[in-house]
Amino acid sequence: MEPPSPWKRPSEVMKLHKLKKRKQALQERMKQPLKSGTVETNQEDLDFSRILNNGKRKNPFSKDNNQQSKNLKLDENTQLDESNDKTLFALLKLPTKIVEKPPQEVDTEKLSTFSNLLQKFTADHTVETLHVEKKYKHLPIDWALKNKLRLMSPKPFAWTSKLKASEEASGITGFVRCVDTATSPTVDTSPRARFHQSCLYWQHPHLPWLDLYPRSSGKVTATSFMATNEEVKQALHTEWTESFRSLFQLLRALHCPYFYVCANTFTCLFRAAGMCGLSEPCALITPTTRGFRQTLRQEDVEFTMPLRPDNKRKLNVSDEEKPKNSSFDSCYDTMDDAKSQELLDKEDDEDDPDQFLSQLGLETEVIKKINVSQARLNNNAESSVDTAAESLVFVKGADAQALFNFLLNCKSIVSPTGPFAGVPPTLLSPTAFHGGTLQSLKVRENTIHSDSNKYYSIELRGPILPTTIHTLFNVLKSSSLAQFSATFAHHQHTLAFSWAANNIIKDELVEDNEPNHFTKAFNKENLSDCGMSEQMLQYFCSADPNIIKQLDSVKYNFEDKTYTW
C-alpha cells in the first residue's frame, strides 16, 4: 500500500478553505445576541404546559403563523446578510445607531454601487450614440463605386418598373442631352421619367455575353476565341483607344466631370479641374503594386500616396537622384528639393560605401550579399502596402496627362489569359463619349414584411456612380415619401477614393499659399455643361473635405428634410 501523498489537489484545498470560512461564520453568528422577539417565539414553541393541561394548540398551518414564520425568515436573512450594514457592525461589535439614518438623507446617486455605475455607463453611451447620429442638410459625396443600392420605404414609391413610352423617351432624352427634366418644359417631368433618367450611365466596351463590371476572376465564361483571335483583340483595343482618348479630351474641356477606368487589377478615377476645389485635373489609382509604381517612376510620372503615414508620404524620385546607400525606398522621399540637393551634396563628399567596406577587409562576395540583403529589405518595405488602401496613387496636372498616355499605350492592362483575355478596361462615365454605350441599372421591386410591418423595396444593380446617388435622392425627395432609407454595397477597392479626399485637399491647401480663386471659379462655370444641376455642381466643386464621406446606409426624414448616416 502506497503512503499518502503530502501534496494536496487544488479541489481539496478549496474544500478545506470553504469549510474554514463556514466555521468562522458560524462562530461569529453564535456570538451575536438573539432578538427578544425570537427568544419569546422559541419559548412559546417549546412551551408544552398548555398541551399537558389540555390546552388548545395553535394550528401551525394557519395564516397568522405562516406570516410570522415569513417575518422570522426575513429577519434571519437580514441579520445574516453580510452586505447589510447592521450585520457588519454587529460583527465588528460596534453600535448600530451610528449607521441608522433617515432614508431621505441617503444620496443613492452618489453611491458607487453596480446599478448606479451601470446606469451611468448606459447614459454616457446613449449620449455618445446620439452625438454620433447627427442630422445633416446635405448628402455627402462618396467617390467609391457601388455595386448595389437598396431603397426601402413604408410607403409605395411613385414609380414602377413598367414605364410608358413617353416616360422612357423623356428619361433618355434628358440624360443624353444633359437636361434637367424637373425644370424642362419640353420633356415629361413625371417621377417615373426622372427615375429612369437617374438610372442611366455610359459604358465601353459592352459585350452582352460578358459582365464587365465588377470584374471577378472567379467567373468562367467562354472567351477563348478572343484570346486566340488576334483580329478581334486588335479591333477591341483600337475602339477602346478612341473611346479613352475621347473621354479624356471631354474631361480636359470640362464637359465631363469624372470617369472611371476599371481594369482587371486596379481602378482609376479621373476628375476634371474644379472638382473638389482642385484647380487642375487629377487622377487616383487603387490598388497598386511595387512594380506598377516603379513603372510610373520610369515613365517620369510624379505621384503621391495620400493614405500613407505622414513620415512615409512621398513624391517619387528617379533612380539617378536616389542616394546609393540610402536605407529607404526612393518613392518614400518626403523632402523638398533643397533638402534633397543638400543631402546629395553630402553624399558626393563621402566615400563609396562599397569602398569603405572593402577597406574594412570584407571580401567582394560578402559585400555583394550585403547589398542584395539591403535591396531585398527595401523591396519588402515598399511591397508591404501592395493591394491595400495605402497603395493609392494620386497624380495631378501635367502628370495626369502623362498617366493617360501611359495607360493608353500600356499593353499589360489587357489580360492575355483568363475570362477577360483580350478585353480592355471598362470605361464608366455620366456623360456621352465616342464609342460609349447607353446602359441602365437593373431595377427590381419587392415587398418586405418585418415585425408585422410592410416595407416597399427597390433594388438597383450595376455600376452606381456618385452623381447617380445624388440625382436619385433628389427625385425621392420630390416625391410624397415621409421617409426612406438606402443601403449600399461597395466595390471594395474603390473605397480608398473617399478615404484619401481629406489628405489630398489638405495637401493642396498647404501647397497653394495663394490660391487662384479666379481659376477655380472659371473651372466651375465651364462645368455647367457637364450634365449636373447647378446645386449639385456647387456641392461637388466645394473644397470642404468634410462633405466627402463613405456611405454605407442613409436615412432621409421628410419632416425636417435631413439626412442621417
Short mmCIF file of C-alpha atoms in Angstrom, two decimals, residues 5-336:
data_model
loop_
_atom_site.label_atom_id
_atom_site.label_comp_id
_atom_site.label_asym_id
_atom_site.label_seq_id
_atom_site.Cartn_x
_atom_site.Cartn_y
_atom_site.Cartn_z
CA SER A 5 0.99 11.81 -0.81
CA PRO A 6 1.99 15.01 1.06
CA TRP A 7 0.65 17.06 -1.83
CA LYS A 8 -2.97 18.13 -1.98
CA ARG A 9 -5.05 18.80 -5.02
CA PRO A 10 -6.48 22.30 -5.61
CA SER A 11 -10.00 20.98 -5.18
CA GLU A 12 -9.15 19.57 -1.73
CA VAL A 13 -7.51 22.85 -0.72
CA MET A 14 -10.61 24.80 -1.79
CA LYS A 15 -12.85 22.43 0.18
CA LEU A 16 -10.80 22.98 3.32
CA HIS A 17 -10.86 26.72 2.72
CA LYS A 18 -14.65 26.74 2.35
CA LEU A 19 -15.11 24.64 5.50
CA LYS A 20 -12.86 27.01 7.42
CA LYS A 21 -14.86 30.05 6.26
CA ARG A 22 -18.17 28.39 7.18
CA LYS A 23 -16.79 27.52 10.61
CA GLN A 24 -15.69 31.10 11.22
CA ALA A 25 -19.04 32.46 10.06
CA LEU A 26 -20.87 30.03 12.37
CA GLN A 27 -18.76 31.09 15.31
CA GLU A 28 -19.49 34.74 14.65
CA ARG A 29 -23.21 34.05 14.42
CA MET A 30 -23.10 32.16 17.73
CA LYS A 31 -21.58 35.19 19.43
CA GLN A 32 -24.39 37.51 18.26
CA PRO A 33 -27.15 38.27 20.82
CA LEU A 34 -30.55 36.93 19.74
CA LYS A 35 -33.54 39.27 19.42
CA SER A 36 -36.08 39.31 22.18
CA GLY A 37 -38.88 38.53 19.75
CA THR A 38 -37.07 35.47 18.53
CA VAL A 39 -36.42 34.17 22.04
CA GLU A 40 -40.02 34.66 23.04
CA THR A 41 -41.21 32.90 19.93
CA ASN A 42 -38.91 29.97 20.61
CA GLN A 43 -40.11 29.82 24.21
CA GLU A 44 -43.68 29.76 23.02
CA ASP A 45 -42.88 26.98 20.59
CA LEU A 46 -41.16 24.96 23.33
CA ASP A 47 -43.87 25.54 25.95
CA PHE A 48 -45.57 22.12 26.48
CA SER A 49 -47.53 23.10 29.59
CA ARG A 50 -50.56 24.04 27.52
CA ILE A 51 -50.60 20.63 25.88
CA LEU A 52 -50.27 18.79 29.23
CA ASN A 53 -53.10 20.88 30.70
CA ASN A 54 -55.40 20.01 27.77
CA GLY A 55 -54.89 23.47 26.33
CA LYS A 56 -55.72 24.12 22.69
CA ARG A 57 -52.66 24.08 20.46
CA LYS A 58 -52.19 26.66 17.73
CA ASN A 59 -52.54 25.45 14.19
CA PRO A 60 -49.03 25.54 12.64
CA PHE A 61 -50.59 25.93 9.17
CA SER A 62 -52.72 28.93 9.99
CA LYS A 63 -52.27 32.22 8.07
CA ASP A 64 -51.02 34.11 11.13
CA ASN A 65 -48.34 31.54 11.90
CA ASN A 66 -47.22 31.45 8.29
CA GLN A 67 -46.90 35.23 8.26
CA GLN A 68 -44.90 35.11 11.49
CA SER A 69 -42.60 32.43 10.11
CA LYS A 70 -42.04 34.51 6.97
CA ASN A 71 -41.18 37.52 9.08
CA LEU A 72 -38.81 35.34 11.10
CA LYS A 73 -37.03 34.17 7.96
CA LEU A 74 -36.75 37.70 6.69
CA ASP A 75 -35.24 38.81 9.99
CA GLU A 76 -32.75 35.94 9.93
CA ASN A 77 -31.77 36.64 6.33
CA THR A 78 -31.39 40.31 7.11
CA GLN A 79 -29.36 39.51 10.15
CA LEU A 80 -27.09 37.04 8.35
CA ASP A 81 -26.69 39.06 5.18
CA GLU A 82 -23.06 40.06 5.05
CA SER A 83 -23.83 43.03 2.78
CA ASN A 84 -26.10 44.55 5.46
CA ASP A 85 -24.60 47.40 7.44
CA LYS A 86 -26.15 46.15 10.72
CA THR A 87 -24.59 42.74 10.30
CA LEU A 88 -21.23 44.31 9.53
CA PHE A 89 -21.34 46.49 12.64
CA ALA A 90 -22.53 43.52 14.68
CA LEU A 91 -19.52 41.52 13.55
CA LEU A 92 -17.26 44.43 14.44
CA LYS A 93 -19.10 44.77 17.80
CA LEU A 94 -19.97 48.41 17.13
CA PRO A 95 -23.26 50.13 17.98
CA THR A 96 -25.74 50.07 15.10
CA LYS A 97 -27.09 53.51 15.88
CA ILE A 98 -24.14 55.04 14.09
CA VAL A 99 -25.45 53.95 10.68
CA GLU A 100 -29.16 54.36 11.42
CA LYS A 101 -30.06 57.44 9.37
CA PRO A 102 -33.30 58.56 7.88
CA PRO A 103 -33.81 57.17 4.34
CA GLN A 104 -34.31 60.63 2.83
CA GLU A 105 -30.81 61.74 3.91
CA VAL A 106 -29.06 59.00 1.92
CA ASP A 107 -27.94 60.20 -1.53
CA THR A 108 -28.17 56.97 -3.52
CA GLU A 109 -26.97 58.65 -6.71
CA LYS A 110 -23.50 59.19 -5.24
CA LEU A 111 -23.13 55.58 -4.11
CA SER A 112 -20.70 53.56 -6.23
CA THR A 113 -22.99 50.58 -6.48
CA PHE A 114 -23.12 48.32 -9.53
CA SER A 115 -26.58 49.53 -10.55
CA ASN A 116 -25.56 53.20 -10.36
CA LEU A 117 -22.40 52.59 -12.35
CA LEU A 118 -24.34 50.62 -14.95
CA GLN A 119 -26.92 53.38 -15.28
CA LYS A 120 -24.16 55.97 -15.61
CA PHE A 121 -22.37 53.94 -18.30
CA THR A 122 -25.63 53.41 -20.19
CA ALA A 123 -26.41 57.11 -20.01
CA ASP A 124 -22.94 58.05 -21.26
CA HIS A 125 -23.18 55.50 -24.06
CA THR A 126 -26.58 56.87 -25.08
CA VAL A 127 -25.18 60.40 -25.16
CA GLU A 128 -22.30 59.27 -27.35
CA THR A 129 -24.67 57.44 -29.70
CA LEU A 130 -26.86 60.48 -30.02
CA HIS A 131 -23.80 62.60 -30.62
CA VAL A 132 -22.66 60.35 -33.49
CA GLU A 133 -26.06 60.19 -35.19
CA LYS A 134 -26.21 63.79 -36.32
CA LYS A 135 -28.62 65.19 -38.86
CA TYR A 136 -27.34 66.90 -41.97
CA LYS A 137 -28.99 69.04 -44.60
CA HIS A 138 -26.88 67.72 -47.48
CA LEU A 139 -25.97 64.25 -48.64
CA PRO A 140 -22.19 63.61 -48.57
CA ILE A 141 -20.14 62.74 -51.65
CA ASP A 142 -18.79 59.20 -51.87
CA TRP A 143 -16.33 58.66 -54.74
CA ALA A 144 -16.37 54.88 -54.28
CA LEU A 145 -18.22 52.87 -56.90
CA LYS A 146 -21.28 50.95 -55.72
CA ASN A 147 -22.39 47.54 -56.97
CA LYS A 148 -25.87 47.55 -55.45
CA LEU A 149 -28.31 50.02 -53.90
CA ARG A 150 -31.43 49.06 -51.94
CA LEU A 151 -34.16 51.61 -51.22
CA MET A 152 -36.79 50.95 -48.55
CA SER A 153 -39.85 52.95 -47.51
CA PRO A 154 -43.03 52.27 -45.50
CA LYS A 155 -45.00 53.86 -48.36
CA PRO A 156 -45.02 52.74 -52.01
CA PHE A 157 -42.71 54.56 -54.40
CA ALA A 158 -44.07 56.85 -57.08
CA TRP A 159 -42.91 54.64 -59.96
CA THR A 160 -42.89 51.04 -61.10
CA SER A 161 -40.63 49.00 -63.32
CA LYS A 162 -43.07 49.28 -66.23
CA LEU A 163 -42.56 52.62 -67.98
CA LYS A 164 -44.69 54.31 -70.56
CA ALA A 165 -43.19 55.10 -73.95
CA SER A 166 -43.20 58.85 -73.26
CA GLU A 167 -41.61 58.39 -69.83
CA GLU A 168 -38.81 56.21 -71.19
CA ALA A 169 -38.19 58.62 -74.07
CA SER A 170 -38.13 61.66 -71.78
CA GLY A 171 -35.71 59.97 -69.39
CA ILE A 172 -33.31 59.01 -72.18
CA THR A 173 -33.57 62.44 -73.82
CA GLY A 174 -32.92 64.27 -70.58
CA PHE A 175 -29.90 62.09 -69.77
CA VAL A 176 -28.30 62.19 -73.23
CA ARG A 177 -28.83 65.93 -73.68
CA CYS A 178 -27.92 66.70 -70.03
CA VAL A 179 -31.31 68.32 -69.45
CA ASP A 180 -32.90 68.64 -66.04
CA THR A 181 -36.33 67.07 -66.52
CA ALA A 182 -37.60 68.70 -63.31
CA THR A 183 -37.48 72.16 -64.89
CA SER A 184 -37.53 71.50 -68.65
CA PRO A 185 -40.95 72.16 -70.25
CA THR A 186 -40.24 70.05 -73.36
CA VAL A 187 -39.96 66.63 -71.70
CA ASP A 188 -42.04 64.56 -69.33
CA THR A 189 -41.44 65.64 -65.72
CA SER A 190 -43.18 62.70 -64.06
CA PRO A 191 -41.35 60.82 -61.26
CA ARG A 192 -41.07 57.73 -63.45
CA ALA A 193 -39.26 59.62 -66.22
CA ARG A 194 -36.88 61.26 -63.74
CA PHE A 195 -36.23 57.94 -62.01
CA HIS A 196 -35.41 56.29 -65.32
CA GLN A 197 -33.05 59.15 -66.17
CA SER A 198 -31.16 58.71 -62.88
CA CYS A 199 -30.57 55.00 -63.65
CA LEU A 200 -28.67 55.57 -66.91
CA TYR A 201 -24.90 55.62 -67.49
CA TRP A 202 -22.37 55.28 -70.34
CA GLN A 203 -20.06 52.29 -70.72
CA HIS A 204 -17.40 50.99 -73.10
CA PRO A 205 -16.84 48.26 -74.15
CA HIS A 206 -20.18 46.50 -73.99
CA LEU A 207 -20.18 42.74 -74.59
CA PRO A 208 -23.65 41.30 -73.91
CA TRP A 209 -22.33 37.82 -73.10
CA LEU A 210 -19.76 39.14 -70.59
CA ASP A 211 -20.32 41.09 -67.38
CA LEU A 212 -17.58 43.75 -67.42
CA TYR A 213 -18.41 45.25 -64.01
CA PRO A 214 -17.36 44.26 -61.46
CA ARG A 215 -14.54 42.19 -62.91
CA SER A 216 -14.32 38.96 -60.96
CA SER A 217 -11.74 36.36 -61.91
CA GLY A 218 -13.97 33.68 -60.42
CA LYS A 219 -16.48 33.95 -63.25
CA VAL A 220 -15.82 31.46 -66.01
CA THR A 221 -17.03 32.48 -69.46
CA ALA A 222 -16.42 31.31 -73.00
CA THR A 223 -13.95 33.94 -74.21
CA SER A 224 -11.22 31.65 -75.52
CA PHE A 225 -11.91 32.71 -79.12
CA MET A 226 -10.98 36.31 -78.20
CA ALA A 227 -7.67 35.21 -76.68
CA THR A 228 -6.68 33.29 -79.81
CA ASN A 229 -8.11 35.62 -82.47
CA GLU A 230 -5.69 38.49 -82.95
CA GLU A 231 -8.05 40.40 -85.23
CA VAL A 232 -10.76 40.55 -82.56
CA LYS A 233 -8.28 41.65 -79.92
CA GLN A 234 -6.85 44.35 -82.16
CA ALA A 235 -10.32 45.65 -83.10
CA LEU A 236 -11.37 45.85 -79.45
CA HIS A 237 -8.17 47.65 -78.47
CA THR A 238 -8.50 50.16 -81.32
CA GLU A 239 -12.06 51.05 -80.38
CA TRP A 240 -11.12 51.30 -76.73
CA THR A 241 -8.22 53.63 -77.54
CA GLU A 242 -10.55 56.01 -79.41
CA SER A 243 -13.11 55.94 -76.60
CA PHE A 244 -10.49 56.53 -73.90
CA ARG A 245 -8.98 59.44 -75.86
CA SER A 246 -12.42 60.98 -76.45
CA LEU A 247 -13.35 60.69 -72.79
CA PHE A 248 -10.12 62.29 -71.59
CA GLN A 249 -10.50 65.19 -74.05
CA LEU A 250 -14.03 65.79 -72.74
CA LEU A 251 -12.60 65.83 -69.23
CA ARG A 252 -9.97 68.40 -70.17
CA ALA A 253 -12.60 70.55 -71.90
CA LEU A 254 -14.72 70.45 -68.70
CA HIS A 255 -17.63 68.72 -70.47
CA CYS A 256 -17.22 65.58 -68.38
CA PRO A 257 -16.87 65.89 -64.58
CA TYR A 258 -15.23 62.50 -64.00
CA PHE A 259 -14.96 58.96 -65.31
CA TYR A 260 -13.68 55.57 -64.14
CA VAL A 261 -11.29 53.10 -65.75
CA CYS A 262 -11.93 49.62 -64.33
CA ALA A 263 -9.10 47.22 -65.21
CA ASN A 264 -8.58 43.65 -64.01
CA THR A 265 -6.14 44.61 -61.25
CA PHE A 266 -6.88 48.28 -60.48
CA THR A 267 -9.46 51.06 -60.79
CA CYS A 268 -8.58 54.60 -61.87
CA LEU A 269 -10.67 57.73 -61.25
CA PHE A 270 -10.08 60.79 -63.43
CA ARG A 271 -11.58 64.08 -62.20
CA ALA A 272 -11.86 67.36 -64.09
CA ALA A 273 -10.40 70.65 -62.91
CA GLY A 274 -12.69 72.31 -60.40
CA MET A 275 -13.99 69.12 -58.81
CA CYS A 276 -13.40 69.02 -55.02
CA GLY A 277 -11.91 72.51 -55.22
CA LEU A 278 -8.80 71.42 -57.17
CA SER A 279 -7.71 73.81 -59.91
CA GLU A 280 -6.11 71.08 -62.07
CA PRO A 281 -7.31 67.73 -63.42
CA CYS A 282 -6.24 64.81 -61.28
CA ALA A 283 -6.34 61.02 -61.19
CA LEU A 284 -6.39 58.39 -58.43
CA ILE A 285 -5.44 54.74 -58.85
CA THR A 286 -6.06 51.91 -56.40
CA PRO A 287 -4.82 49.32 -55.63
CA THR A 288 -1.25 49.46 -56.92
CA THR A 289 1.81 47.26 -56.64
CA ARG A 290 5.50 47.99 -56.30
CA GLY A 291 6.10 47.01 -59.93
CA PHE A 292 3.35 49.35 -61.14
CA ARG A 293 4.73 52.27 -59.13
CA GLN A 294 8.23 51.51 -60.38
CA THR A 295 6.91 51.67 -63.95
CA LEU A 296 5.33 55.07 -63.25
CA ARG A 297 8.66 56.35 -61.98
CA GLN A 298 10.39 55.10 -65.09
CA GLU A 299 7.82 57.00 -67.19
CA ASP A 300 8.54 60.19 -65.16
CA VAL A 301 5.03 60.28 -63.69
CA GLU A 302 5.26 62.03 -60.35
CA PHE A 303 2.76 60.83 -57.79
CA THR A 304 1.97 60.90 -54.10
CA MET A 305 0.40 58.36 -51.77
CA PRO A 306 -2.05 60.30 -49.54
CA LEU A 307 -3.06 57.34 -47.38
CA ARG A 308 0.47 56.57 -46.29
CA PRO A 309 1.57 57.95 -42.88
CA ASP A 310 2.95 61.48 -42.82
CA ASN A 311 6.53 60.29 -42.44
CA LYS A 312 6.21 57.98 -45.47
CA ARG A 313 4.14 60.13 -47.77
CA LYS A 314 6.18 60.58 -50.87
CA LEU A 315 6.96 62.27 -54.11
CA ASN A 316 8.63 59.82 -56.48
CA VAL A 317 12.28 60.32 -57.32
CA SER A 318 14.13 58.80 -60.25
CA ASP A 319 16.81 56.21 -59.66
CA GLU A 320 19.57 58.62 -60.70
CA GLU A 321 18.61 61.08 -57.95
CA LYS A 322 18.36 58.45 -55.22
CA PRO A 323 21.36 58.18 -52.89
CA LYS A 324 23.27 54.96 -53.39
CA ASN A 325 23.43 53.96 -49.77
CA SER A 326 20.01 55.20 -48.70
CA SER A 327 18.15 52.78 -46.47
CA PHE A 328 14.73 53.98 -47.58
CA ASP A 329 12.90 53.42 -50.84
CA SER A 330 13.04 56.12 -53.46
CA CYS A 331 9.29 56.58 -53.58
CA TYR A 332 9.12 57.32 -49.84
CA ASP A 333 11.20 60.50 -50.09
CA THR A 334 9.29 63.35 -48.45
CA MET A 335 12.00 66.02 -48.53
CA ASP A 336 11.76 69.07 -50.68
#
